[in-house]
Short mmCIF file of N, CA, C and O in Angstrom, two decimals:
data_model
loop_
_atom_site.label_atom_id
_atom_site.label_comp_id
_atom_site.label_asym_id
_atom_site.label_seq_id
_atom_site.Cartn_x
_atom_site.Cartn_y
_atom_site.Cartn_z
N MET A 1 -81.03 -7.69 165.88
CA MET A 1 -79.89 -6.89 166.24
C MET A 1 -78.91 -6.88 165.07
O MET A 1 -78.67 -7.90 164.44
N VAL A 2 -78.37 -5.75 164.79
CA VAL A 2 -77.43 -5.60 163.69
C VAL A 2 -76.07 -6.16 164.12
O VAL A 2 -75.58 -5.86 165.20
N GLY A 3 -75.49 -6.97 163.24
CA GLY A 3 -74.20 -7.56 163.56
C GLY A 3 -73.08 -6.54 163.53
O GLY A 3 -73.15 -5.51 162.87
N LYS A 4 -72.04 -6.85 164.27
CA LYS A 4 -70.89 -5.95 164.34
C LYS A 4 -70.22 -5.80 162.98
O LYS A 4 -69.71 -4.73 162.65
N LYS A 5 -70.23 -6.85 162.17
CA LYS A 5 -69.61 -6.79 160.86
C LYS A 5 -70.36 -5.81 159.95
O LYS A 5 -69.73 -5.03 159.23
N VAL A 6 -71.68 -5.81 160.03
CA VAL A 6 -72.48 -4.89 159.21
C VAL A 6 -72.21 -3.45 159.62
O VAL A 6 -72.01 -2.57 158.78
N VAL A 7 -72.18 -3.19 160.91
CA VAL A 7 -71.91 -1.85 161.42
C VAL A 7 -70.51 -1.41 160.99
O VAL A 7 -70.30 -0.27 160.55
N ALA A 8 -69.55 -2.31 161.07
CA ALA A 8 -68.17 -1.99 160.67
C ALA A 8 -68.10 -1.64 159.19
O ALA A 8 -67.40 -0.70 158.79
N GLU A 9 -68.85 -2.36 158.34
CA GLU A 9 -68.86 -2.07 156.91
C GLU A 9 -69.49 -0.71 156.62
O GLU A 9 -69.01 0.04 155.77
N VAL A 10 -70.56 -0.38 157.32
CA VAL A 10 -71.22 0.91 157.13
C VAL A 10 -70.29 2.05 157.55
O VAL A 10 -70.15 3.05 156.84
N VAL A 11 -69.63 1.89 158.67
CA VAL A 11 -68.70 2.91 159.14
C VAL A 11 -67.53 3.06 158.17
O VAL A 11 -67.11 4.18 157.86
N ALA A 12 -67.03 1.96 157.66
CA ALA A 12 -65.92 2.01 156.70
C ALA A 12 -66.34 2.72 155.42
O ALA A 12 -65.59 3.54 154.88
N ASP A 13 -67.54 2.42 154.91
CA ASP A 13 -68.05 3.09 153.71
C ASP A 13 -68.24 4.59 153.94
O ASP A 13 -67.94 5.41 153.08
N PHE A 14 -68.77 4.94 155.11
CA PHE A 14 -68.96 6.35 155.44
C PHE A 14 -67.61 7.06 155.50
O PHE A 14 -67.46 8.16 154.96
N ALA A 15 -66.64 6.45 156.14
CA ALA A 15 -65.31 7.06 156.24
C ALA A 15 -64.68 7.24 154.87
O ALA A 15 -64.08 8.28 154.58
N GLN A 16 -64.85 6.24 154.00
CA GLN A 16 -64.29 6.33 152.65
C GLN A 16 -64.97 7.47 151.88
O GLN A 16 -64.29 8.25 151.20
N ALA A 17 -66.29 7.60 151.97
CA ALA A 17 -67.00 8.68 151.28
C ALA A 17 -66.59 10.04 151.84
O ALA A 17 -66.42 11.00 151.09
N PHE A 18 -66.41 10.11 153.13
CA PHE A 18 -66.00 11.37 153.77
C PHE A 18 -64.61 11.80 153.31
O PHE A 18 -64.39 12.95 152.95
N VAL A 19 -63.69 10.87 153.28
CA VAL A 19 -62.32 11.18 152.88
C VAL A 19 -62.25 11.54 151.39
O VAL A 19 -61.59 12.50 151.01
N SER A 20 -62.97 10.79 150.56
CA SER A 20 -62.89 11.03 149.11
C SER A 20 -63.52 12.36 148.71
O SER A 20 -63.11 12.97 147.73
N SER A 21 -64.49 12.84 149.47
CA SER A 21 -65.14 14.11 149.13
C SER A 21 -64.60 15.27 149.95
O SER A 21 -65.01 16.41 149.74
N GLY A 22 -63.72 15.00 150.85
CA GLY A 22 -63.21 16.04 151.73
C GLY A 22 -64.26 16.51 152.73
O GLY A 22 -64.11 17.56 153.36
N GLY A 23 -65.33 15.78 152.86
CA GLY A 23 -66.39 16.13 153.79
C GLY A 23 -67.39 17.14 153.25
O GLY A 23 -68.41 17.38 153.86
N SER A 24 -67.09 17.71 152.10
CA SER A 24 -67.97 18.76 151.58
C SER A 24 -69.26 18.21 150.98
O SER A 24 -70.22 18.96 150.81
N ARG A 25 -69.30 16.94 150.68
CA ARG A 25 -70.52 16.36 150.10
C ARG A 25 -71.36 15.58 151.10
O ARG A 25 -72.43 15.10 150.78
N ILE A 26 -70.89 15.45 152.31
CA ILE A 26 -71.66 14.79 153.36
C ILE A 26 -72.56 15.85 153.99
O ILE A 26 -72.09 16.87 154.48
N ARG A 27 -73.86 15.61 153.97
CA ARG A 27 -74.84 16.59 154.45
C ARG A 27 -75.78 15.98 155.46
O ARG A 27 -75.92 14.76 155.56
N ILE A 28 -76.48 16.85 156.18
CA ILE A 28 -77.56 16.45 157.09
C ILE A 28 -78.85 17.00 156.51
O ILE A 28 -78.92 18.16 156.11
N CYS A 29 -79.87 16.17 156.45
CA CYS A 29 -81.16 16.54 155.88
C CYS A 29 -81.71 17.79 156.57
O CYS A 29 -81.67 17.89 157.81
N ASP A 30 -82.25 18.73 155.79
CA ASP A 30 -82.81 19.97 156.34
C ASP A 30 -84.15 19.77 157.04
O ASP A 30 -84.63 20.67 157.72
N ASN A 31 -84.77 18.62 156.87
CA ASN A 31 -86.02 18.32 157.56
C ASN A 31 -85.68 18.10 159.04
O ASN A 31 -84.96 17.17 159.39
N THR A 32 -86.21 18.94 159.91
CA THR A 32 -85.87 18.87 161.33
C THR A 32 -86.37 17.58 161.99
O THR A 32 -85.85 17.18 163.03
N ASP A 33 -87.35 16.93 161.39
CA ASP A 33 -87.86 15.67 161.93
C ASP A 33 -87.07 14.47 161.43
O ASP A 33 -87.25 13.35 161.91
N CYS A 34 -86.21 14.66 160.45
CA CYS A 34 -85.46 13.56 159.85
C CYS A 34 -84.01 13.55 160.33
O CYS A 34 -83.60 12.66 161.05
N ARG A 35 -83.24 14.53 159.87
CA ARG A 35 -81.82 14.71 160.24
C ARG A 35 -80.93 13.53 159.83
O ARG A 35 -79.92 13.25 160.45
N TRP A 36 -81.29 12.81 158.76
CA TRP A 36 -80.44 11.74 158.22
C TRP A 36 -79.20 12.34 157.61
O TRP A 36 -79.21 13.46 157.11
N VAL A 37 -78.13 11.61 157.60
CA VAL A 37 -76.89 12.00 156.92
C VAL A 37 -76.93 11.37 155.54
O VAL A 37 -77.30 10.21 155.38
N PHE A 38 -76.59 12.17 154.52
CA PHE A 38 -76.60 11.65 153.15
C PHE A 38 -75.44 12.21 152.36
O PHE A 38 -74.79 13.16 152.77
N TYR A 39 -75.18 11.62 151.20
CA TYR A 39 -74.12 12.04 150.31
C TYR A 39 -74.73 12.89 149.20
O TYR A 39 -75.60 12.43 148.48
N ASP A 40 -74.28 14.12 149.07
CA ASP A 40 -74.79 15.04 148.04
C ASP A 40 -74.04 14.78 146.74
O ASP A 40 -72.90 15.18 146.57
N ASP A 41 -74.72 14.11 145.81
CA ASP A 41 -74.08 13.77 144.54
C ASP A 41 -74.42 14.73 143.41
O ASP A 41 -74.11 14.46 142.25
N THR A 42 -75.04 15.87 143.74
CA THR A 42 -75.38 16.84 142.70
C THR A 42 -74.13 17.59 142.25
O THR A 42 -73.17 17.72 142.99
N ARG A 43 -74.18 18.08 141.03
CA ARG A 43 -73.02 18.76 140.45
C ARG A 43 -72.65 20.02 141.24
O ARG A 43 -71.48 20.28 141.50
N ASN A 44 -73.65 20.83 141.60
CA ASN A 44 -73.36 22.10 142.29
C ASN A 44 -73.52 22.01 143.81
O ASN A 44 -73.58 23.02 144.49
N ARG A 45 -73.62 20.81 144.32
CA ARG A 45 -73.68 20.56 145.77
C ARG A 45 -74.81 21.33 146.45
O ARG A 45 -74.63 21.98 147.48
N SER A 46 -76.00 21.24 145.88
CA SER A 46 -77.14 22.01 146.38
C SER A 46 -78.24 21.14 147.00
O SER A 46 -79.29 21.66 147.38
N LYS A 47 -78.03 19.86 147.10
CA LYS A 47 -79.05 18.97 147.65
C LYS A 47 -79.29 19.30 149.12
O LYS A 47 -78.35 19.46 149.89
N ARG A 48 -80.56 19.42 149.52
CA ARG A 48 -80.90 19.80 150.88
C ARG A 48 -81.56 18.71 151.69
O ARG A 48 -81.57 18.75 152.92
N PHE A 49 -82.16 17.74 151.00
CA PHE A 49 -82.93 16.71 151.69
C PHE A 49 -82.41 15.32 151.32
O PHE A 49 -81.96 15.10 150.20
N CYS A 50 -82.52 14.39 152.25
CA CYS A 50 -82.05 13.03 151.99
C CYS A 50 -82.85 12.37 150.87
O CYS A 50 -82.31 11.62 150.08
N ASP A 51 -84.13 12.69 150.79
CA ASP A 51 -85.00 12.14 149.74
C ASP A 51 -85.95 13.24 149.29
O ASP A 51 -86.78 13.70 150.07
N ASP A 52 -85.83 13.65 148.04
CA ASP A 52 -86.67 14.74 147.53
C ASP A 52 -88.15 14.39 147.53
O ASP A 52 -88.99 15.26 147.69
N LYS A 53 -88.48 13.13 147.37
CA LYS A 53 -89.88 12.73 147.28
C LYS A 53 -90.54 12.63 148.66
O LYS A 53 -91.75 12.74 148.77
N MET A 54 -89.76 12.42 149.68
CA MET A 54 -90.32 12.34 151.04
C MET A 54 -90.06 13.64 151.80
O MET A 54 -90.96 14.44 151.99
N CYS A 55 -88.85 13.85 152.21
CA CYS A 55 -88.52 15.03 153.03
C CYS A 55 -88.68 16.32 152.25
O CYS A 55 -89.20 17.31 152.77
N GLY A 56 -88.23 16.33 151.00
CA GLY A 56 -88.34 17.54 150.19
C GLY A 56 -89.78 17.95 149.98
O GLY A 56 -90.14 19.12 150.16
N ASN A 57 -90.63 17.00 149.63
CA ASN A 57 -92.04 17.29 149.41
C ASN A 57 -92.72 17.71 150.72
O ASN A 57 -93.51 18.66 150.74
N LEU A 58 -92.41 17.04 151.80
CA LEU A 58 -92.99 17.38 153.10
C LEU A 58 -92.66 18.81 153.48
O LEU A 58 -93.53 19.56 153.95
N MET A 59 -91.42 19.22 153.29
CA MET A 59 -91.02 20.58 153.65
C MET A 59 -91.67 21.62 152.73
O MET A 59 -92.04 22.70 153.18
N LYS A 60 -91.85 21.30 151.45
CA LYS A 60 -92.55 22.22 150.55
C LYS A 60 -93.99 22.42 150.99
O LYS A 60 -94.51 23.54 150.99
N VAL A 61 -94.64 21.33 151.39
CA VAL A 61 -96.02 21.42 151.86
C VAL A 61 -96.09 22.24 153.15
O VAL A 61 -96.98 23.08 153.31
N ARG A 62 -95.16 22.04 154.07
CA ARG A 62 -95.14 22.81 155.32
C ARG A 62 -94.98 24.31 155.04
O ARG A 62 -95.66 25.13 155.64
N ARG A 63 -94.06 24.67 154.13
CA ARG A 63 -93.86 26.08 153.81
C ARG A 63 -95.10 26.66 153.15
O ARG A 63 -95.51 27.79 153.44
N PHE A 64 -95.74 25.90 152.26
CA PHE A 64 -96.95 26.35 151.59
C PHE A 64 -98.06 26.61 152.61
O PHE A 64 -98.71 27.67 152.58
N ARG A 65 -98.28 25.69 153.52
CA ARG A 65 -99.34 25.83 154.53
C ARG A 65 -99.04 27.00 155.47
O ARG A 65 -99.96 27.69 155.91
N GLU A 66 -97.78 27.20 155.79
CA GLU A 66 -97.40 28.32 156.65
C GLU A 66 -97.70 29.65 155.96
O GLU A 66 -98.18 30.59 156.58
N ARG A 67 -97.42 29.75 154.66
CA ARG A 67 -97.72 30.99 153.91
C ARG A 67 -99.22 31.23 153.82
O ARG A 67 -99.68 32.35 153.88
N LYS A 68 -100.00 30.16 153.69
CA LYS A 68 -101.46 30.30 153.56
C LYS A 68 -102.12 30.71 154.87
O LYS A 68 -103.20 31.26 154.87
N LYS A 69 -101.49 30.41 156.01
CA LYS A 69 -102.03 30.79 157.32
C LYS A 69 -102.07 32.31 157.48
O LYS A 69 -102.97 32.86 158.09
N LYS A 70 -101.07 32.98 156.95
CA LYS A 70 -100.90 34.42 157.17
C LYS A 70 -101.84 35.23 156.34
O LYS A 70 -102.49 35.05 155.49
#
């Protein structure tokens, strides 16, 4: 079980990141099976997935397979 202190620290860090970015850099992963919240640290704020190597690659493969079906 996660301790209350750990949860409090995570919430405090999230609140600090939200306030410092004005909320514009806090995103939700575009992978419908994931939906993790992450901080978009890219210059042009274009990051779509929490992890490009996992969720990003998975979504690219899904789009590719969907195009090949048709």
